[in-house]
Short mmCIF file of C-alpha atoms and ligand atoms in Angstrom, two decimals:
data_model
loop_
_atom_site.label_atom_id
_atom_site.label_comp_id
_atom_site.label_asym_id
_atom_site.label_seq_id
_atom_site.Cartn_x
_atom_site.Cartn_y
_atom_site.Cartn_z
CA UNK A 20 11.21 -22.34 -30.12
CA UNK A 21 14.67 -21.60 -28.84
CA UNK A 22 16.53 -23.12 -25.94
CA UNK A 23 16.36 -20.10 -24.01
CA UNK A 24 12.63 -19.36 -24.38
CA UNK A 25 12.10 -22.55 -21.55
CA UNK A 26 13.28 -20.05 -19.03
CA UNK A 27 11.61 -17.38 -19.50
CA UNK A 28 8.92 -16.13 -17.23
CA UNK A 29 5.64 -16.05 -19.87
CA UNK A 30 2.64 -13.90 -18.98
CA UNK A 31 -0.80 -13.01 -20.56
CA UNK A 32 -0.42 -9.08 -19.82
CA UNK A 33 -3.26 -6.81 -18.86
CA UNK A 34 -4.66 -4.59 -21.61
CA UNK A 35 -5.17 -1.26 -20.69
CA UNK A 36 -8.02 0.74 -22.04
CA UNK A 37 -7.35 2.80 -25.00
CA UNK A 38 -4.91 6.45 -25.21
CA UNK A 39 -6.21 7.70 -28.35
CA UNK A 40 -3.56 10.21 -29.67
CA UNK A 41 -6.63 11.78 -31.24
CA UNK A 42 -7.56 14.74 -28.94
CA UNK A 43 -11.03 15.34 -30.64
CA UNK A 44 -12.49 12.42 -28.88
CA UNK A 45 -14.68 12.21 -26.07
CA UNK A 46 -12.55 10.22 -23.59
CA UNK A 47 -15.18 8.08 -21.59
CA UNK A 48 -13.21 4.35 -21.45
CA UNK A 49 -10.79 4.76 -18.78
CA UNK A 50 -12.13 6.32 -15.39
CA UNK A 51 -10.05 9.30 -15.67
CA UNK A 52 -11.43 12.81 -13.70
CA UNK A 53 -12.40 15.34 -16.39
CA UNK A 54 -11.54 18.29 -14.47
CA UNK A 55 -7.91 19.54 -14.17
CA UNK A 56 -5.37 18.63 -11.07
CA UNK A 57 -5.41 21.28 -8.25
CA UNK A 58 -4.01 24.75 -8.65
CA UNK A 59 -0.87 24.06 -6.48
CA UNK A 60 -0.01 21.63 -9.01
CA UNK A 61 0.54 23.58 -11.79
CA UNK A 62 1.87 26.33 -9.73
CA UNK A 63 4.91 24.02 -8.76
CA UNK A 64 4.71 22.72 -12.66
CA UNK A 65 5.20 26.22 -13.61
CA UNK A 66 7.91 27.14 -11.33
CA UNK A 67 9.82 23.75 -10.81
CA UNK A 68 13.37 24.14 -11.27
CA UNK A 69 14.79 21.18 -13.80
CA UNK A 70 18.43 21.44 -12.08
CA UNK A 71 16.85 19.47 -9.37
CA UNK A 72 16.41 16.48 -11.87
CA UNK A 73 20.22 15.97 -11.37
CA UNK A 74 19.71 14.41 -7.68
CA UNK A 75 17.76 11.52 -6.83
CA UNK A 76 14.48 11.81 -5.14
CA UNK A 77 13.91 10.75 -1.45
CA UNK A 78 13.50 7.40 -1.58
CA UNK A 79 10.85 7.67 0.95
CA UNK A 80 9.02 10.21 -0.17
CA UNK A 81 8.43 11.77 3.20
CA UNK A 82 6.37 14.94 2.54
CA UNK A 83 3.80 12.77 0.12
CA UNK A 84 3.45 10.33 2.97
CA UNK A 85 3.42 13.14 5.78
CA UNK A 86 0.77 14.87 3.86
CA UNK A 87 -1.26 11.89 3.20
CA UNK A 88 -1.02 11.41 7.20
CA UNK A 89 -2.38 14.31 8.24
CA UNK A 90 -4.95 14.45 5.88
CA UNK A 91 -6.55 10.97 6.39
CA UNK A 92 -6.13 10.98 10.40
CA UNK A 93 -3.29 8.15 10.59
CA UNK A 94 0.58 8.33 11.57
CA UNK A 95 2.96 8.36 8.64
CA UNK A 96 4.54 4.95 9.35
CA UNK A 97 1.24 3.71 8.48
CA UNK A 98 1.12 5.14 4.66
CA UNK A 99 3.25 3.65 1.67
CA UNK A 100 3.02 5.20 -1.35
CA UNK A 101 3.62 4.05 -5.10
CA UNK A 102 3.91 4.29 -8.71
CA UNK A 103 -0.11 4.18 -8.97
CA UNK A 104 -2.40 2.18 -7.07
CA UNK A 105 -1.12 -0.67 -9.52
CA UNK A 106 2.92 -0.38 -8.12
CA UNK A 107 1.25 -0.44 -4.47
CA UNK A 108 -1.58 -3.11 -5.41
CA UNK A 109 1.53 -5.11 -7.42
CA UNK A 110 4.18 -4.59 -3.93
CA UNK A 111 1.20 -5.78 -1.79
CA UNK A 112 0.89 -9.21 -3.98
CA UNK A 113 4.49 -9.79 -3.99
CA UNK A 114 4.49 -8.58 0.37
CA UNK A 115 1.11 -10.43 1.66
CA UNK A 116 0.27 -13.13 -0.61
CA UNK A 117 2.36 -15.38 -0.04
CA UNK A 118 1.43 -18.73 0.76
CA UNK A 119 0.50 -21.99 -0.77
CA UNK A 120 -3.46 -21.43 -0.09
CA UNK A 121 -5.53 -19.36 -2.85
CA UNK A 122 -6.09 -15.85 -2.53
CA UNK A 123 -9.41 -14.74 -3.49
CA UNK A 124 -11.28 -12.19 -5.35
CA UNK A 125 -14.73 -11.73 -7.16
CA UNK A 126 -15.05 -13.56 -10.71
CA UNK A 127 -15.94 -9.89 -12.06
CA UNK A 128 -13.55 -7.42 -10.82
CA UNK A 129 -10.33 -5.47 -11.47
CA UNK A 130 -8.97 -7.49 -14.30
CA UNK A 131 -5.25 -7.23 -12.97
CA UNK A 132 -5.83 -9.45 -10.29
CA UNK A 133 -5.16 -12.23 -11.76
CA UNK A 134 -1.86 -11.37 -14.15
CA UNK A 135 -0.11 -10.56 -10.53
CA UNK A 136 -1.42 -13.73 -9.44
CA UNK A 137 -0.39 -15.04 -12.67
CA UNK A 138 3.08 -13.69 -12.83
CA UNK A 139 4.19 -14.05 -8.71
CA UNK A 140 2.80 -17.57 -9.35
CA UNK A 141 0.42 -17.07 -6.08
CA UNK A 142 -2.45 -19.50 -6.36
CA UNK A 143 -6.17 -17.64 -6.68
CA UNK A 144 -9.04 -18.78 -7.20
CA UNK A 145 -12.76 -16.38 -7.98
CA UNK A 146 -15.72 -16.21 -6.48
CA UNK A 147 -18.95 -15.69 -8.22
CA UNK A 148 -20.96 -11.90 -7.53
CA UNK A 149 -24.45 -12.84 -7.39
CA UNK A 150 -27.35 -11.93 -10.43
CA UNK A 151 -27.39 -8.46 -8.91
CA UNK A 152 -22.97 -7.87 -9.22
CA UNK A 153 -22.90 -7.95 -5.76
CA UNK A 154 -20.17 -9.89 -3.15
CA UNK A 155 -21.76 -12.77 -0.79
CA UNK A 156 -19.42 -12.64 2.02
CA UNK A 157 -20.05 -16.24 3.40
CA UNK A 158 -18.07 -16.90 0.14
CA UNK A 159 -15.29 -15.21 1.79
CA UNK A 160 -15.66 -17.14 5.18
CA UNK A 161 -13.01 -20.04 4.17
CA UNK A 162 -9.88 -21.28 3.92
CA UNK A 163 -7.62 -19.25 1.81
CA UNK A 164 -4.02 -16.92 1.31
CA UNK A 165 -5.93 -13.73 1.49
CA UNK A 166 -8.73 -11.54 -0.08
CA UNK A 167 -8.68 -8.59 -2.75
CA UNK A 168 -11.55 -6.36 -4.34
CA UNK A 169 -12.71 -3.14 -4.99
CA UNK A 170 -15.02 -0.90 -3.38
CA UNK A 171 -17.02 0.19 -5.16
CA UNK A 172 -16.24 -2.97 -7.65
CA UNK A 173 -15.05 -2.22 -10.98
CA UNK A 174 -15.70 -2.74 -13.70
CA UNK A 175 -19.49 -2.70 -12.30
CA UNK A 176 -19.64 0.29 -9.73
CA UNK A 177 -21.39 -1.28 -7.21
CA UNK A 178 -20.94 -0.30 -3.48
CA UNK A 179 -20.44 -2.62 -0.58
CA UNK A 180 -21.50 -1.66 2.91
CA UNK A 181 -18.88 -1.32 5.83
CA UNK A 182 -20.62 -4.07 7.79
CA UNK A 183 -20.49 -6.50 4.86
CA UNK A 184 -16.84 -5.54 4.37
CA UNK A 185 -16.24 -5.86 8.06
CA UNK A 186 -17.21 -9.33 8.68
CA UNK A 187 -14.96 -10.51 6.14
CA UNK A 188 -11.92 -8.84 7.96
CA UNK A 189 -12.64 -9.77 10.89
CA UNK A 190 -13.51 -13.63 9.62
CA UNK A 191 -9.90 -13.80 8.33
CA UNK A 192 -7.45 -12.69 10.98
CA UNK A 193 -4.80 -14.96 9.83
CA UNK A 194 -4.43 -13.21 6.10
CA UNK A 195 -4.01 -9.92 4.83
CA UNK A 196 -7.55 -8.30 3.42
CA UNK A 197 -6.75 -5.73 1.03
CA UNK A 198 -9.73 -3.38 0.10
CA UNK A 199 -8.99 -1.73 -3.47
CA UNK A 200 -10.73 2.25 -2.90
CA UNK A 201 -9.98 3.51 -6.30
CA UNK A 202 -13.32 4.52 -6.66
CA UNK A 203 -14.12 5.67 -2.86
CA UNK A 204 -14.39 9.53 -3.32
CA UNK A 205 -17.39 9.48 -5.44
CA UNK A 206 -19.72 8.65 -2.35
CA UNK A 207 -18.24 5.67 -0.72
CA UNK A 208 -17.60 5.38 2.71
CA UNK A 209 -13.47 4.21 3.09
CA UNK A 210 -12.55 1.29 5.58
CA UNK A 211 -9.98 3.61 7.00
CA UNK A 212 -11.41 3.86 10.40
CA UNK A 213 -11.86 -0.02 10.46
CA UNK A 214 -7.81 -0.05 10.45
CA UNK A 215 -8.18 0.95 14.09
CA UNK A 216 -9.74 -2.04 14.90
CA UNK A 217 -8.00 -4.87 12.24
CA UNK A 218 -4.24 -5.20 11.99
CA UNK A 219 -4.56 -7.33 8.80
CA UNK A 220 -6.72 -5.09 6.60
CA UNK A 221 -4.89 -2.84 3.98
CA UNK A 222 -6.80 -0.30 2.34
CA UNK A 223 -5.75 1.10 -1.33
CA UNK A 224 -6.25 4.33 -2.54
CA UNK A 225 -4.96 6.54 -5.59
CA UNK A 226 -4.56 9.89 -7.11
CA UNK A 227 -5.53 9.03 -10.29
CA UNK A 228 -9.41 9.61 -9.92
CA UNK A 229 -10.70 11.87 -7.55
CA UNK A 230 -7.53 14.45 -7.82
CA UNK A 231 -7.47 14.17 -11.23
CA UNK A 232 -3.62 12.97 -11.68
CA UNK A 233 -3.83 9.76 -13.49
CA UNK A 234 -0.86 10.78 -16.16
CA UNK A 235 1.19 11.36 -12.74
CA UNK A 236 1.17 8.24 -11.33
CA UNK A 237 0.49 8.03 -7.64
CA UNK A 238 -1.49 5.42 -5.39
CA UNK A 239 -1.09 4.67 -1.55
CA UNK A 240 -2.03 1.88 1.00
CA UNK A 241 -3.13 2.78 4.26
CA UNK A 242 -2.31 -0.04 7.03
CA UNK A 243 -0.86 -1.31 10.23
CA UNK A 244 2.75 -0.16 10.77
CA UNK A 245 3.90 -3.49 10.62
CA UNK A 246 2.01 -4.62 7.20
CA UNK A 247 3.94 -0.72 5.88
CA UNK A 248 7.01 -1.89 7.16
CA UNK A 249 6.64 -5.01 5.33
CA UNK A 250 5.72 -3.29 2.10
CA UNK A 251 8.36 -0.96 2.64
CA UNK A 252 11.23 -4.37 2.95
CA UNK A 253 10.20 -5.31 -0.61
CA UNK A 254 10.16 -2.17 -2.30
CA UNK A 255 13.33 -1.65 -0.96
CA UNK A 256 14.76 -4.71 -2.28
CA UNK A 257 13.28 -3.88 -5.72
CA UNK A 258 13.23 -0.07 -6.62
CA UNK A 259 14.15 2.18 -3.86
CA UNK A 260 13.56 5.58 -6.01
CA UNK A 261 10.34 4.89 -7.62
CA UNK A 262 8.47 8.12 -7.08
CA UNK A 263 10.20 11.23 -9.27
CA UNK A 264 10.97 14.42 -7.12
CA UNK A 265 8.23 16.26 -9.41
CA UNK A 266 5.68 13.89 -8.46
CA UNK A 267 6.21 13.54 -5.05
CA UNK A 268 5.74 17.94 -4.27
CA UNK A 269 2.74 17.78 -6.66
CA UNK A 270 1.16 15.06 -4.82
CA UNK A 271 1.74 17.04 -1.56
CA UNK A 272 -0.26 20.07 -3.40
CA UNK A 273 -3.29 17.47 -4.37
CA UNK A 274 -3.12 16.37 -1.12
CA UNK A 275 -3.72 19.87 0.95
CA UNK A 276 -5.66 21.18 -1.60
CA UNK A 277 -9.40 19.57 0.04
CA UNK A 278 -12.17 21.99 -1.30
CA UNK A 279 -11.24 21.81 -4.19
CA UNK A 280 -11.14 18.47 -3.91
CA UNK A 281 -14.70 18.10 -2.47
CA UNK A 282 -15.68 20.47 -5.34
CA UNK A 283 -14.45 18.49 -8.82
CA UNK A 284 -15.44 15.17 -6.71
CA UNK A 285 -19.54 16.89 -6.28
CA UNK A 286 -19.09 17.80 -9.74
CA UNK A 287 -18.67 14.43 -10.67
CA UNK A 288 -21.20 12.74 -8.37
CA UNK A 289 -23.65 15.14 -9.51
CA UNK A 290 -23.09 14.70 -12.87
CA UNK A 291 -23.40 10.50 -12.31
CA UNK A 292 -26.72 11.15 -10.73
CA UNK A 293 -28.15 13.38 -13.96
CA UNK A 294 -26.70 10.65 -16.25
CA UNK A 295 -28.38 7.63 -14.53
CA UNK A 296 -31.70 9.15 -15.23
CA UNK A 297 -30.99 9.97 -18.62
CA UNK A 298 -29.53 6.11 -19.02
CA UNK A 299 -33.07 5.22 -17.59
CA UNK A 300 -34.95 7.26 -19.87
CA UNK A 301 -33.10 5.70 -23.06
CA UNK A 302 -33.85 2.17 -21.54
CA UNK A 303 -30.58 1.21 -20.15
CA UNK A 304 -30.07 -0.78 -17.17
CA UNK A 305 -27.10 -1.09 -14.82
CA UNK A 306 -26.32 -1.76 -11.10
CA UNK A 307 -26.60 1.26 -8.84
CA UNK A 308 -23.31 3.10 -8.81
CA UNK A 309 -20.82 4.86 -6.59
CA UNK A 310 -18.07 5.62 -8.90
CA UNK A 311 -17.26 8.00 -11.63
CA UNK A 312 -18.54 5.39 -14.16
CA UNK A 313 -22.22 3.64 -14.82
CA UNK A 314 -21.78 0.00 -16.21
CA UNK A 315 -24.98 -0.02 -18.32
CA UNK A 316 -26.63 -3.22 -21.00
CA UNK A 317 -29.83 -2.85 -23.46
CA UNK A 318 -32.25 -5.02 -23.92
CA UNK A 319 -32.40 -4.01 -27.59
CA UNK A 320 -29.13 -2.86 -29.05
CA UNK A 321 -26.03 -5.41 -28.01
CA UNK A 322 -23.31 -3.54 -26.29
CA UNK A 323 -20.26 -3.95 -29.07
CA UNK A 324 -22.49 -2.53 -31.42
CA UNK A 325 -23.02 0.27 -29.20
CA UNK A 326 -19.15 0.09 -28.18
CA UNK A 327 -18.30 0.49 -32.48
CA UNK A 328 -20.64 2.95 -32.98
CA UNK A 329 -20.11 5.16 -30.19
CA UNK A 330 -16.25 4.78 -31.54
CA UNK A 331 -17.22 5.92 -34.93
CA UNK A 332 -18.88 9.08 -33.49
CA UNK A 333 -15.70 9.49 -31.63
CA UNK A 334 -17.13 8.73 -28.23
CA UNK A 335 -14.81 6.58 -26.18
CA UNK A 336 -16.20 4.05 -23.44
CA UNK A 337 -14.88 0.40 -22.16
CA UNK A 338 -16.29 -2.75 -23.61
CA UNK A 339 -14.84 -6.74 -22.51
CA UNK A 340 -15.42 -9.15 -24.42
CA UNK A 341 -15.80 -11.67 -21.05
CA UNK A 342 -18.16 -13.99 -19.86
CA UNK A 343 -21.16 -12.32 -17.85
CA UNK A 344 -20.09 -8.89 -18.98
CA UNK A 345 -19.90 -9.12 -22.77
CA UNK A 346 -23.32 -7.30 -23.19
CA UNK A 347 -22.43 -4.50 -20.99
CA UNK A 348 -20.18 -0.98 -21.50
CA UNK A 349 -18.28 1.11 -18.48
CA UNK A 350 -19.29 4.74 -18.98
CA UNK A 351 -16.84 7.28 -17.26
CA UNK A 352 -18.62 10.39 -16.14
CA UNK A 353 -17.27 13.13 -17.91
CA UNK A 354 -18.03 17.04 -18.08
CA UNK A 355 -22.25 17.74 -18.44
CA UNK A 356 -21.02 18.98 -21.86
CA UNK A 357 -19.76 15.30 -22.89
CA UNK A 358 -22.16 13.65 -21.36
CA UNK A 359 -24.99 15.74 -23.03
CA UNK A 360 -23.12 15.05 -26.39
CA UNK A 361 -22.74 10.60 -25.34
CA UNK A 362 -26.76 10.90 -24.53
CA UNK A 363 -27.49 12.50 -28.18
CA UNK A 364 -25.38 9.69 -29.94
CA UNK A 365 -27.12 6.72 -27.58
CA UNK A 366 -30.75 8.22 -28.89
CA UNK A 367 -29.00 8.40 -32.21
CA UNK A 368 -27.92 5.00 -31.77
CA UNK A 369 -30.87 3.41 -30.21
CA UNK A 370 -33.60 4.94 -32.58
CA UNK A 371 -32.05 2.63 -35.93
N1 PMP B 412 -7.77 -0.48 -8.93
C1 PMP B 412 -8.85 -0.38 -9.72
C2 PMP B 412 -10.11 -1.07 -9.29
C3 PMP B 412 -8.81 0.33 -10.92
O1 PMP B 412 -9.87 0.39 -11.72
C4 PMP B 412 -7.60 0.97 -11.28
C5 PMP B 412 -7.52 1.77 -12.57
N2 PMP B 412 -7.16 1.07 -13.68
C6 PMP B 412 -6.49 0.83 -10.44
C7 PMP B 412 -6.61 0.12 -9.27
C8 PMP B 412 -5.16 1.40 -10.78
O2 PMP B 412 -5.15 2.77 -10.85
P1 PMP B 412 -3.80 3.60 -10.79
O3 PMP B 412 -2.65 2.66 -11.02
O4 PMP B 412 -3.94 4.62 -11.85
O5 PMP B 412 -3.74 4.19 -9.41
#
């Protein structure tokens, strides 16, 4: 090892799921919305004009966050946005967890947790979800530097009630409770409202799964102004231009664009609620879900052998190789045309 190599700042990355360059696949591993973006997005695509590339983009993006305001009910000072949920879910690490207590977070959850933890050196430490993948908040009810997980969970799916989330908030004024909503569009009811009521609960949101705009690269927090000021402080004294010109009008076109929105969403929800019957039939089972993926296990066919041969017919989905979850797959909901083609393989699969 060389001398140098003791100062540098080692980290066990997070793996992203696959982006095959293949484009015959069926693309079912990484929660992306198989519908396209909006209309008003590729009508500013079309007609963007590249001399505008030559100046830098408002730093902060006030027609994103304007937009996002009006649309979810809450002034503008209380929105930050970000390069992805991950830039806002990284900035809110670095803001709000800092302390010499452990934040906490469920043992199965969004596996980038911990590599922020890991890599901002903030101390963490999991809780166990019970048999059934679900949260136990008296395990939240303790001593610690703050809280983080999804609703609905990933990689599971499963759904946590407002009232469940709400005592947890309100059993930890002293620390910032962020609640991860990645997955809150496909039948979830957001803690927004609760924000009225809680001045240290941050809710997380992003573009990249109900508005179909993953490749673009835009997530927000919704908070109290001072917890977006904070955020803001930070960012500022790290990037101040991190969202492109481009990205910022086409996330204002997402944003206004809401029946189209509730349309590709339904799609989607109706299309989960088709495929968990047909998951039934073929003897699957999996935790109820309220996201645009089914985390499914067979009693009779291990789940990597499923995973490989899946792969081989050129059907993508998610497998870890992790304690408590190395016997299931994550399933994205895709078109009813992929998803009729994924249930043909599985019966393929299943019936060696
Ligand atoms: N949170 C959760 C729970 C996720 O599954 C993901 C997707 N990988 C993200 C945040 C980040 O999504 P993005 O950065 O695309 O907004």
């Amino acid at each position: 090892m060389r001398n140098w190599e003791n100062n540098v700042r080692r980290v066990c990355p997070y793996v992203p799921g696959e982006q095959p360059k293949d484009k015959d696949i069926i693309k079912l591993n990484t929660n992306e919305n198989p519908y396209p973006p909006a209309k008003g997005v590729m009508r500013v695509l079309k007609d963007y004009n590249a001399d505008n590339l030559r100046l830098y983009p408002d730093p902060s993006s006030e027609e994103l966050i304007k937009a996002l305001a009006d649309r979810y009910g809450v002034k503008s000072s209380q929105i930050f946005v970000g390069v992805g949920s991950d830039d806002v879910i990284s900035m809110a690490f670095m803001t709000f967890f800092n302390s010499d207590k452990s934040v906490i977070f469920p043992d199965i959850t969004y596996s980038f947790y911990d590599v922020w933890a890991e890599v901002y050196n903030i101390p963490y430490k999991t809780k166990p979800l019970d048999e059934n993948f679900r949260i136990n908040e008296n395990d939240y009810i303790c001593e610690n530097g703050g809280i983080i997980f999804p609703n609905p969970n990933a990689p599971t799916g499963v759904y946590e009630s407002l009232d469940k989330i709400e005592k947890i908030i309100k059993a930890n004024p002293d620390v910032i409770v962020m609640i991860d909503e990645a997955y809150i569009d496909f039948g979830g009811e957001s803690c927004i409202p609760l924000l009225k009521k809680y001045d240290n609960l941050l809710v997380i949101q992003t573009f990249s799964k109900s508005r179909s705009m993953a490749g673009a690269r835009i997530g927000f927090a919704v908070g109290n102004e001072r917890l977006i000021k904070y955020l803001n402080d930070v960012k500022f004294s790290v990037n101040s231009y991190t969202m492109n010109s481009l990205t910022q009008k086409i996330g204002v076109e997402a944003v206004k664009d809401e029946s189209y929105f509730k349309d590709t969403t339904n799609r989607i929800i109706r299309t989960r609620e088709r495929a968990k019957k047909k998951l039934l039939e073929l003897g699957f089972i999996f935790p109820d879900s309220k996201s645009n993926f089914i985390f499914v296990s067979h009693p009779n066919k291990s789940a990597s052998e499923i995973f490989c041969e899946l792969k081989n017919r050129k059907i993508f989905v998610r497998y870890w190789d992790k304690p408590r979850i190395n016997n299931y797959l994550r399933i994205t909901i895709g078109t009813d045309k992929e998803m009729d083609t994924l249930f043909e393989a599985l019966e393929d699969i299943l019936s060696d």
